[in-house]
PDB file of C-alpha atoms in Angstrom:
ATOM      1  CA  MET A   1     252.095 244.001   1.594  1.00 59.00           C
ATOM      2  CA  GLU A   2     250.542 243.657  -1.755  1.00 62.00           C
ATOM      3  CA  LYS A   3     253.491 244.743  -3.543  1.00 59.00           C
ATOM      4  CA  PHE A   4     255.245 241.887  -1.839  1.00 57.00           C
ATOM      5  CA  THR A   5     252.893 239.148  -2.682  1.00 67.00           C
ATOM      6  CA  ALA A   6     253.022 240.469  -6.340  1.00 65.00           C
ATOM      7  CA  MET A   7     256.879 240.004  -6.416  1.00 65.00           C
ATOM      8  CA  ASN A   8     256.513 236.337  -5.030  1.00 62.00           C
ATOM      9  CA  GLU A   9     253.890 235.465  -7.615  1.00 68.00           C
ATOM     10  CA  LYS A  10     256.143 237.035 -10.378  1.00 65.00           C
ATOM     11  CA  TYR A  11     259.240 235.077  -9.048  1.00 63.00           C
ATOM     12  CA  TYR A  12     257.386 231.790  -8.854  1.00 59.00           C
ATOM     13  CA  GLU A  13     255.865 232.253 -12.442  1.00 69.00           C
ATOM     14  CA  GLU A  14     259.488 232.898 -13.763  1.00 68.00           C
ATOM     15  CA  ASN A  15     260.892 230.244 -11.585  1.00 67.00           C
ATOM     16  CA  PRO A  16     258.411 227.295 -11.010  1.00 66.00           C
ATOM     17  CA  VAL A  17     258.978 224.718  -8.342  1.00 59.00           C
ATOM     18  CA  ILE A  18     259.771 221.533 -10.022  1.00 61.00           C
ATOM     19  CA  LEU A  19     259.248 218.440  -7.639  1.00 60.00           C
ATOM     20  CA  ASP A  20     261.580 215.570  -8.383  1.00 58.00           C
ATOM     21  CA  TYR A  21     259.914 212.300  -7.235  1.00 57.00           C
ATOM     22  CA  ASN A  22     261.814 208.945  -7.072  1.00 59.00           C
ATOM     23  CA  THR A  23     258.953 207.353  -8.679  1.00 60.00           C
ATOM     24  CA  GLU A  24     259.863 209.343 -11.933  1.00 61.00           C
ATOM     25  CA  ARG A  25     263.401 208.637 -11.420  1.00 62.00           C
ATOM     26  CA  GLU A  26     265.577 205.676 -12.986  1.00 70.00           C
ATOM     27  CA  LYS A  27     265.235 202.489 -10.817  1.00 75.00           C
ATOM     28  CA  LEU A  28     268.140 201.877  -8.570  1.00 78.00           C
ATOM     29  CA  ALA A  29     270.228 198.981  -9.340  1.00 80.00           C
ATOM     30  CA  MET A  30     271.371 198.689  -5.464  1.00 85.00           C
ATOM     31  CA  PRO A  31     268.422 200.504  -3.691  1.00 86.00           C
ATOM     32  CA  GLU A  32     270.003 199.506  -0.159  1.00 86.00           C
ATOM     33  CA  TYR A  33     272.646 202.155  -0.837  1.00 89.00           C
ATOM     34  CA  GLY A  34     270.319 204.812  -1.721  1.00 87.00           C
ATOM     35  CA  ARG A  35     270.569 207.579  -4.304  1.00 88.00           C
ATOM     36  CA  ASN A  36     272.924 209.814  -2.767  1.00 90.00           C
ATOM     37  CA  VAL A  37     275.819 206.831  -3.106  1.00 92.00           C
ATOM     38  CA  LEU A  38     274.672 206.512  -6.595  1.00 91.00           C
ATOM     39  CA  LYS A  39     275.436 210.307  -7.203  1.00 91.00           C
ATOM     40  CA  MET A  40     278.682 209.584  -5.482  1.00 94.00           C
ATOM     41  CA  VAL A  41     279.674 206.772  -7.843  1.00 93.00           C
ATOM     42  CA  GLU A  42     278.545 209.080 -10.924  1.00 93.00           C
ATOM     43  CA  ASP A  43     280.932 211.738  -9.576  1.00 94.00           C
ATOM     44  CA  VAL A  44     283.580 209.334  -9.120  1.00 95.00           C
ATOM     45  CA  LYS A  45     283.144 208.214 -12.933  1.00 93.00           C
ATOM     46  CA  ARG A  46     283.835 211.837 -14.115  1.00 93.00           C
ATOM     47  CA  ILE A  47     287.072 212.308 -12.298  1.00 95.00           C
ATOM     48  CA  PRO A  48     289.555 212.321 -15.205  1.00 94.00           C
ATOM     49  CA  ASP A  49     292.741 211.343 -13.177  1.00 94.00           C
ATOM     50  CA  ARG A  50     292.798 207.519 -12.709  1.00 94.00           C
ATOM     51  CA  ALA A  51     294.694 207.809  -9.370  1.00 94.00           C
ATOM     52  CA  LYS A  52     292.440 210.219  -8.010  1.00 95.00           C
ATOM     53  CA  ARG A  53     289.369 208.354  -9.268  1.00 95.00           C
ATOM     54  CA  SER A  54     290.641 205.124  -7.493  1.00 95.00           C
ATOM     55  CA  GLU A  55     291.118 206.988  -4.485  1.00 95.00           C
ATOM     56  CA  GLN A  56     287.524 208.259  -4.337  1.00 95.00           C
ATOM     57  CA  ALA A  57     286.289 204.954  -5.384  1.00 95.00           C
ATOM     58  CA  ARG A  58     287.679 203.423  -2.132  1.00 95.00           C
ATOM     59  CA  ALA A  59     286.324 206.218  -0.185  1.00 95.00           C
ATOM     60  CA  VAL A  60     282.724 205.220  -1.600  1.00 95.00           C
ATOM     61  CA  VAL A  61     283.208 201.488  -0.690  1.00 95.00           C
ATOM     62  CA  ARG A  62     283.862 202.600   2.840  1.00 94.00           C
ATOM     63  CA  VAL A  63     280.678 204.854   2.838  1.00 94.00           C
ATOM     64  CA  MET A  64     278.798 201.660   1.502  1.00 93.00           C
ATOM     65  CA  GLU A  65     280.305 199.511   4.167  1.00 93.00           C
ATOM     66  CA  LEU A  66     278.967 202.003   6.881  1.00 92.00           C
ATOM     67  CA  LEU A  67     275.383 202.175   5.237  1.00 90.00           C
ATOM     68  CA  ASN A  68     275.304 198.158   5.047  1.00 87.00           C
ATOM     69  CA  PRO A  69     277.031 196.768   7.965  1.00 88.00           C
ATOM     70  CA  GLN A  70     275.416 193.539   7.777  1.00 88.00           C
ATOM     71  CA  VAL A  71     277.605 192.930   4.755  1.00 88.00           C
ATOM     72  CA  HIS A  72     280.176 191.833   7.373  1.00 90.00           C
ATOM     73  CA  THR A  73     278.411 188.462   8.057  1.00 89.00           C
ATOM     74  CA  ALA A  74     279.697 187.091   4.619  1.00 86.00           C
ATOM     75  CA  ASP A  75     283.104 185.689   4.300  1.00 87.00           C
ATOM     76  CA  ASN A  76     283.976 187.742   1.352  1.00 90.00           C
ATOM     77  CA  TRP A  77     282.228 190.647   2.339  1.00 93.00           C
ATOM     78  CA  GLU A  78     284.887 193.371   0.965  1.00 94.00           C
ATOM     79  CA  GLN A  79     284.611 191.991  -2.460  1.00 93.00           C
ATOM     80  CA  LYS A  80     280.810 192.194  -2.318  1.00 92.00           C
ATOM     81  CA  LEU A  81     281.143 195.882  -1.737  1.00 94.00           C
ATOM     82  CA  TRP A  82     283.393 196.199  -4.786  1.00 94.00           C
ATOM     83  CA  ASP A  83     281.008 194.047  -6.814  1.00 93.00           C
ATOM     84  CA  HIS A  84     278.093 196.336  -5.698  1.00 93.00           C
ATOM     85  CA  LEU A  85     280.203 199.609  -6.784  1.00 94.00           C
ATOM     86  CA  TYR A  86     280.843 198.429 -10.291  1.00 93.00           C
ATOM     87  CA  ILE A  87     277.176 197.386 -10.353  1.00 91.00           C
ATOM     88  CA  MET A  88     275.925 201.019  -9.853  1.00 91.00           C
ATOM     89  CA  ALA A  89     278.643 202.055 -12.027  1.00 91.00           C
ATOM     90  CA  GLY A  90     277.096 200.142 -14.766  1.00 90.00           C
ATOM     91  CA  TYR A  91     280.171 198.051 -14.890  1.00 90.00           C
ATOM     92  CA  ASP A  92     281.853 201.256 -16.409  1.00 89.00           C
ATOM     93  CA  LEU A  93     284.446 202.284 -14.104  1.00 91.00           C
ATOM     94  CA  ASP A  94     288.255 202.190 -14.550  1.00 92.00           C
ATOM     95  CA  VAL A  95     289.808 202.214 -11.068  1.00 94.00           C
ATOM     96  CA  ASP A  96     292.483 200.287  -9.310  1.00 93.00           C
ATOM     97  CA  SER A  97     290.350 197.551  -7.559  1.00 92.00           C
ATOM     98  CA  PRO A  98     291.789 194.606  -5.225  1.00 93.00           C
ATOM     99  CA  TYR A  99     289.350 192.374  -6.946  1.00 92.00           C
ATOM    100  CA  PRO A 100     288.573 191.373 -10.507  1.00 90.00           C
ATOM    101  CA  VAL A 101     285.681 193.398 -12.076  1.00 89.00           C
ATOM    102  CA  PRO A 102     282.663 191.293 -12.137  1.00 89.00           C
ATOM    103  CA  ALA A 103     280.684 190.342 -15.226  1.00 86.00           C
ATOM    104  CA  PRO A 104     277.247 191.642 -15.862  1.00 83.00           C
ATOM    105  CA  GLU A 105     276.130 188.048 -16.910  1.00 79.00           C
ATOM    106  CA  GLN A 106     276.934 186.885 -13.245  1.00 73.00           C
ATOM    107  CA  ARG A 107     273.949 189.099 -11.736  1.00 71.00           C
ATOM    108  CA  MET A 108     271.611 188.367 -14.661  1.00 69.00           C
ATOM    109  CA  SER A 109     272.083 184.527 -14.484  1.00 66.00           C
ATOM    110  CA  ARG A 110     269.540 182.598 -12.269  1.00 72.00           C
ATOM    111  CA  PRO A 111     270.750 180.322  -9.368  1.00 70.00           C
ATOM    112  CA  GLU A 112     270.659 176.620 -10.103  1.00 76.00           C
ATOM    113  CA  ILE A 113     267.427 175.036  -8.711  1.00 77.00           C
ATOM    114  CA  ILE A 114     268.334 172.465  -5.895  1.00 74.00           C
ATOM    115  CA  PRO A 115     266.477 169.438  -6.303  1.00 73.00           C
ATOM    116  CA  LEU A 116     264.362 168.385  -3.327  1.00 67.00           C
ATOM    117  CA  LYS A 117     265.001 164.871  -2.048  1.00 67.00           C
ATOM    118  CA  ASN A 118     261.885 164.659   0.114  1.00 67.00           C
ATOM    119  CA  LYS A 119     258.379 163.762  -1.562  1.00 71.00           C
ATOM    120  CA  PRO A 120     255.644 165.670  -0.565  1.00 74.00           C
ATOM    121  CA  VAL A 121     253.740 164.597   2.760  1.00 73.00           C
ATOM    122  CA  LYS A 122     250.722 162.546   1.790  1.00 78.00           C
ATOM    123  CA  ALA A 123     249.148 163.381   5.119  1.00 79.00           C
ATOM    124  CA  THR A 124     250.275 166.667   6.772  1.00 78.00           C
ATOM    125  CA  HIS A 125     248.442 166.192  10.133  1.00 77.00           C
ATOM    126  CA  TYR A 126     250.383 162.952  10.737  1.00 81.00           C
ATOM    127  CA  GLY A 127     253.741 164.463   9.574  1.00 78.00           C
ATOM    128  CA  ARG A 128     256.640 162.931   7.525  1.00 81.00           C
ATOM    129  CA  ASN A 129     258.143 160.691  10.245  1.00 86.00           C
ATOM    130  CA  ILE A 130     254.930 158.694  10.113  1.00 88.00           C
ATOM    131  CA  GLU A 131     255.711 157.819   6.567  1.00 87.00           C
ATOM    132  CA  SER A 132     259.062 156.790   7.642  1.00 88.00           C
ATOM    133  CA  ILE A 133     257.894 154.440  10.333  1.00 91.00           C
ATOM    134  CA  ILE A 134     255.352 152.825   8.067  1.00 92.00           C
ATOM    135  CA  ASP A 135     258.095 151.905   5.687  1.00 90.00           C
ATOM    136  CA  LEU A 136     259.925 150.500   8.482  1.00 92.00           C
ATOM    137  CA  ILE A 137     257.015 148.534   9.703  1.00 93.00           C
ATOM    138  CA  ALA A 138     256.094 147.341   5.867  1.00 92.00           C
ATOM    139  CA  GLY A 139     259.417 145.555   5.680  1.00 91.00           C
ATOM    140  CA  GLU A 140     258.981 143.567   8.926  1.00 92.00           C
ATOM    141  CA  PRO A 141     257.685 139.939   8.478  1.00 92.00           C
ATOM    142  CA  ASP A 142     254.001 139.166   9.728  1.00 90.00           C
ATOM    143  CA  GLY A 143     253.973 137.931  13.251  1.00 91.00           C
ATOM    144  CA  GLU A 144     252.970 139.053  16.750  1.00 91.00           C
ATOM    145  CA  GLN A 145     255.873 141.730  16.893  1.00 92.00           C
ATOM    146  CA  LYS A 146     254.654 143.275  13.654  1.00 93.00           C
ATOM    147  CA  THR A 147     251.249 143.467  14.877  1.00 93.00           C
ATOM    148  CA  ALA A 148     252.433 145.254  18.098  1.00 93.00           C
ATOM    149  CA  MET A 149     254.215 147.651  15.990  1.00 94.00           C
ATOM    150  CA  ILE A 150     251.038 148.352  13.967  1.00 94.00           C
ATOM    151  CA  ARG A 151     248.952 149.051  17.181  1.00 92.00           C
ATOM    152  CA  SER A 152     251.563 151.376  18.776  1.00 92.00           C
ATOM    153  CA  LEU A 153     251.704 153.249  15.321  1.00 92.00           C
ATOM    154  CA  ALA A 154     247.846 153.403  15.236  1.00 92.00           C
ATOM    155  CA  MET A 155     247.637 154.847  18.839  1.00 91.00           C
ATOM    156  CA  TYR A 156     250.221 157.437  17.932  1.00 90.00           C
ATOM    157  CA  MET A 157     248.406 158.237  14.644  1.00 90.00           C
ATOM    158  CA  ARG A 158     245.143 158.365  16.487  1.00 89.00           C
ATOM    159  CA  GLN A 159     246.639 160.951  19.074  1.00 87.00           C
ATOM    160  CA  GLN A 160     247.818 163.107  15.972  1.00 85.00           C
ATOM    161  CA  TYR A 161     244.571 163.078  14.316  1.00 84.00           C
ATOM    162  CA  LEU A 162     242.623 164.199  17.217  1.00 84.00           C
ATOM    163  CA  ILE A 163     245.143 167.177  17.954  1.00 81.00           C
ATOM    164  CA  TRP A 164     244.529 168.420  14.297  1.00 76.00           C
ATOM    165  CA  ASN A 165     241.115 167.129  13.468  1.00 70.00           C
ATOM    166  CA  LYS A 166     237.948 166.119  15.151  1.00 66.00           C
ATOM    167  CA  ASP A 167     237.166 165.347  18.767  1.00 70.00           C
ATOM    168  CA  SER A 168     236.873 161.463  18.036  1.00 78.00           C
ATOM    169  CA  VAL A 169     237.746 159.195  15.330  1.00 84.00           C
ATOM    170  CA  ALA A 170     236.911 155.322  14.542  1.00 88.00           C
ATOM    171  CA  ASP A 171     239.744 152.711  14.753  1.00 90.00           C
ATOM    172  CA  GLU A 172     238.690 151.967  11.378  1.00 92.00           C
ATOM    173  CA  THR A 173     239.796 155.499   9.990  1.00 90.00           C
ATOM    174  CA  ILE A 174     243.216 155.020  11.585  1.00 91.00           C
ATOM    175  CA  PHE A 175     243.671 151.620  10.130  1.00 93.00           C
ATOM    176  CA  ASP A 176     242.677 152.484   6.758  1.00 93.00           C
ATOM    177  CA  ASP A 177     245.117 155.558   6.685  1.00 92.00           C
ATOM    178  CA  ILE A 178     247.850 153.202   7.753  1.00 93.00           C
ATOM    179  CA  GLU A 179     247.092 150.779   4.680  1.00 93.00           C
ATOM    180  CA  LYS A 180     246.629 153.755   2.346  1.00 92.00           C
ATOM    181  CA  LEU A 181     250.093 155.554   3.432  1.00 91.00           C
ATOM    182  CA  SER A 182     251.765 152.257   3.147  1.00 92.00           C
ATOM    183  CA  ASP A 183     250.285 151.838  -0.547  1.00 90.00           C
ATOM    184  CA  TYR A 184     248.721 148.646   0.909  1.00 93.00           C
ATOM    185  CA  ARG A 185     251.861 147.017   1.848  1.00 93.00           C
ATOM    186  CA  ILE A 186     250.590 146.893   5.307  1.00 93.00           C
ATOM    187  CA  ARG A 187     247.342 145.061   6.091  1.00 93.00           C
ATOM    188  CA  VAL A 188     245.889 145.587   9.473  1.00 93.00           C
ATOM    189  CA  PRO A 189     245.133 142.239  11.127  1.00 91.00           C
ATOM    190  CA  ASP A 190     241.605 141.580  11.553  1.00 90.00           C
ATOM    191  CA  GLY A 191     240.371 142.033  15.139  1.00 88.00           C
ATOM    192  CA  LEU A 192     242.923 144.530  16.112  1.00 90.00           C
ATOM    193  CA  THR A 193     241.538 147.168  18.430  1.00 87.00           C
ATOM    194  CA  LEU A 194     243.067 150.141  20.145  1.00 87.00           C
ATOM    195  CA  SER A 195     242.846 150.916  23.839  1.00 82.00           C
ATOM    196  CA  ARG A 196     239.843 153.423  24.909  1.00 77.00           C
ATOM    197  CA  ILE A 197     240.799 157.084  25.122  1.00 68.00           C
ATOM    198  CA  SER A 198     240.594 158.546  28.644  1.00 61.00           C
ATOM    199  CA  SER A 199     238.244 161.374  29.338  1.00 54.00           C
ATOM    200  CA  ASP A 200     241.177 163.107  31.007  1.00 55.00           C
ATOM    201  CA  SER A 201     243.091 163.005  27.999  1.00 57.00           C
ATOM    202  CA  ASN A 202     244.001 166.528  26.493  1.00 58.00           C
ATOM    203  CA  PHE A 203     244.747 166.551  22.773  1.00 55.00           C
ATOM    204  CA  SER A 204     245.008 170.479  22.454  1.00 55.00           C
ATOM    205  CA  ARG A 205     247.307 171.988  19.725  1.00 52.00           C
ATOM    206  CA  PRO A 206     250.726 173.092  20.556  1.00 51.00           C
ATOM    207  CA  GLY A 207     250.672 176.250  22.538  1.00 48.00           C
ATOM    208  CA  MET A 208     246.857 175.926  23.188  1.00 46.00           C
ATOM    209  CA  ASN A 209     247.186 173.481  26.325  1.00 47.00           C
ATOM    210  CA  ILE A 210     246.592 176.363  28.780  1.00 42.00           C
ATOM    211  CA  ASP A 211     245.336 175.781  32.443  1.00 48.00           C
ATOM    212  CA  PHE A 212     243.087 178.422  32.997  1.00 40.00           C
ATOM    213  CA  ALA A 213     242.435 177.634  36.548  1.00 50.00           C
ATOM    214  CA  THR A 214     246.094 178.148  37.221  1.00 49.00           C
ATOM    215  CA  VAL A 215     245.925 181.395  35.263  1.00 41.00           C
ATOM    216  CA  ARG A 216     243.199 182.879  37.323  1.00 48.00           C
ATOM    217  CA  LYS A 217     244.738 181.773  40.612  1.00 52.00           C
ATOM    218  CA  GLN A 218     247.981 183.451  39.530  1.00 49.00           C
ATOM    219  CA  GLY A 219     246.020 186.697  38.690  1.00 50.00           C
ATOM    220  CA  GLY A 220     244.518 186.855  42.078  1.00 49.00           C
ATOM    221  CA  GLN A 221     248.050 186.252  43.785  1.00 48.00           C
ATOM    222  CA  GLN A 222     249.334 189.371  41.520  1.00 44.00           C
ATOM    223  CA  LYS A 223     246.529 191.395  42.895  1.00 43.00           C
ATOM    224  CA  ARG A 224     247.391 190.893  46.493  1.00 46.00           C
ATOM    225  CA  PHE A 225     251.289 191.033  46.181  1.00 41.00           C
ATOM    226  CA  GLY A 226     251.765 193.560  43.192  1.00 47.00           C
ATOM    227  CA  ARG A 227     253.711 192.973  40.147  1.00 44.00           C
ATOM    228  CA  LYS A 228     256.830 191.779  41.947  1.00 46.00           C
ATOM    229  CA  GLY A 229     255.215 189.577  44.461  1.00 45.00           C
ATOM    230  CA  ASN A 230     255.820 191.934  47.322  1.00 48.00           C
ATOM    231  CA  LYS A 231     253.169 193.288  49.786  1.00 46.00           C
ATOM    232  CA  ARG A 232     251.918 196.483  49.316  1.00 43.00           C
TER     233      ARG A 232
END
């Protein structure tokens, strides 16, 4: 046994185990295909015969398709696979491709920034639609109809305010918000009041309006009848 152990120690001294970590390797240009596919591409590049090299390149593209099936969602998915093949080959691959060789500059270039038409929301707890309604009301002539529109708007804004903020809010706070959001194009008429909020009103946030009494009742029914509602 001691002789066997000594032989093992001598073997590993002469042939040390070298661990090859991915963190120490070159970064993959297309990590979604893995390092084994990269090795395939490198082997294809070393094939001297162009016809054989092209044949093996098509086989590698087929493997890439199997490893990346979500590529089929794109309209030009087959061309994308060939582009990825050239990227992994460092754009140095002389094969018969059904598509033109992509230029390295295409991958390095940044996409154009799409300008946003919408301005930032001034008051997020009211939402963007409120600003559109305020713009509409601001263009109305003064009169009873405009006052009625302001009152309806204020009541809706009060409801939104109570959902996301405090349990109560003064009418004057809502009126001030209307005037500020309109850049003071709207002036709330003096003496305008809003109807009182009923004590039964529920302004819970979306997804939080739960009737716990109903939940408890349903839980009791499940205990009596079992999961599927059948008597035990």
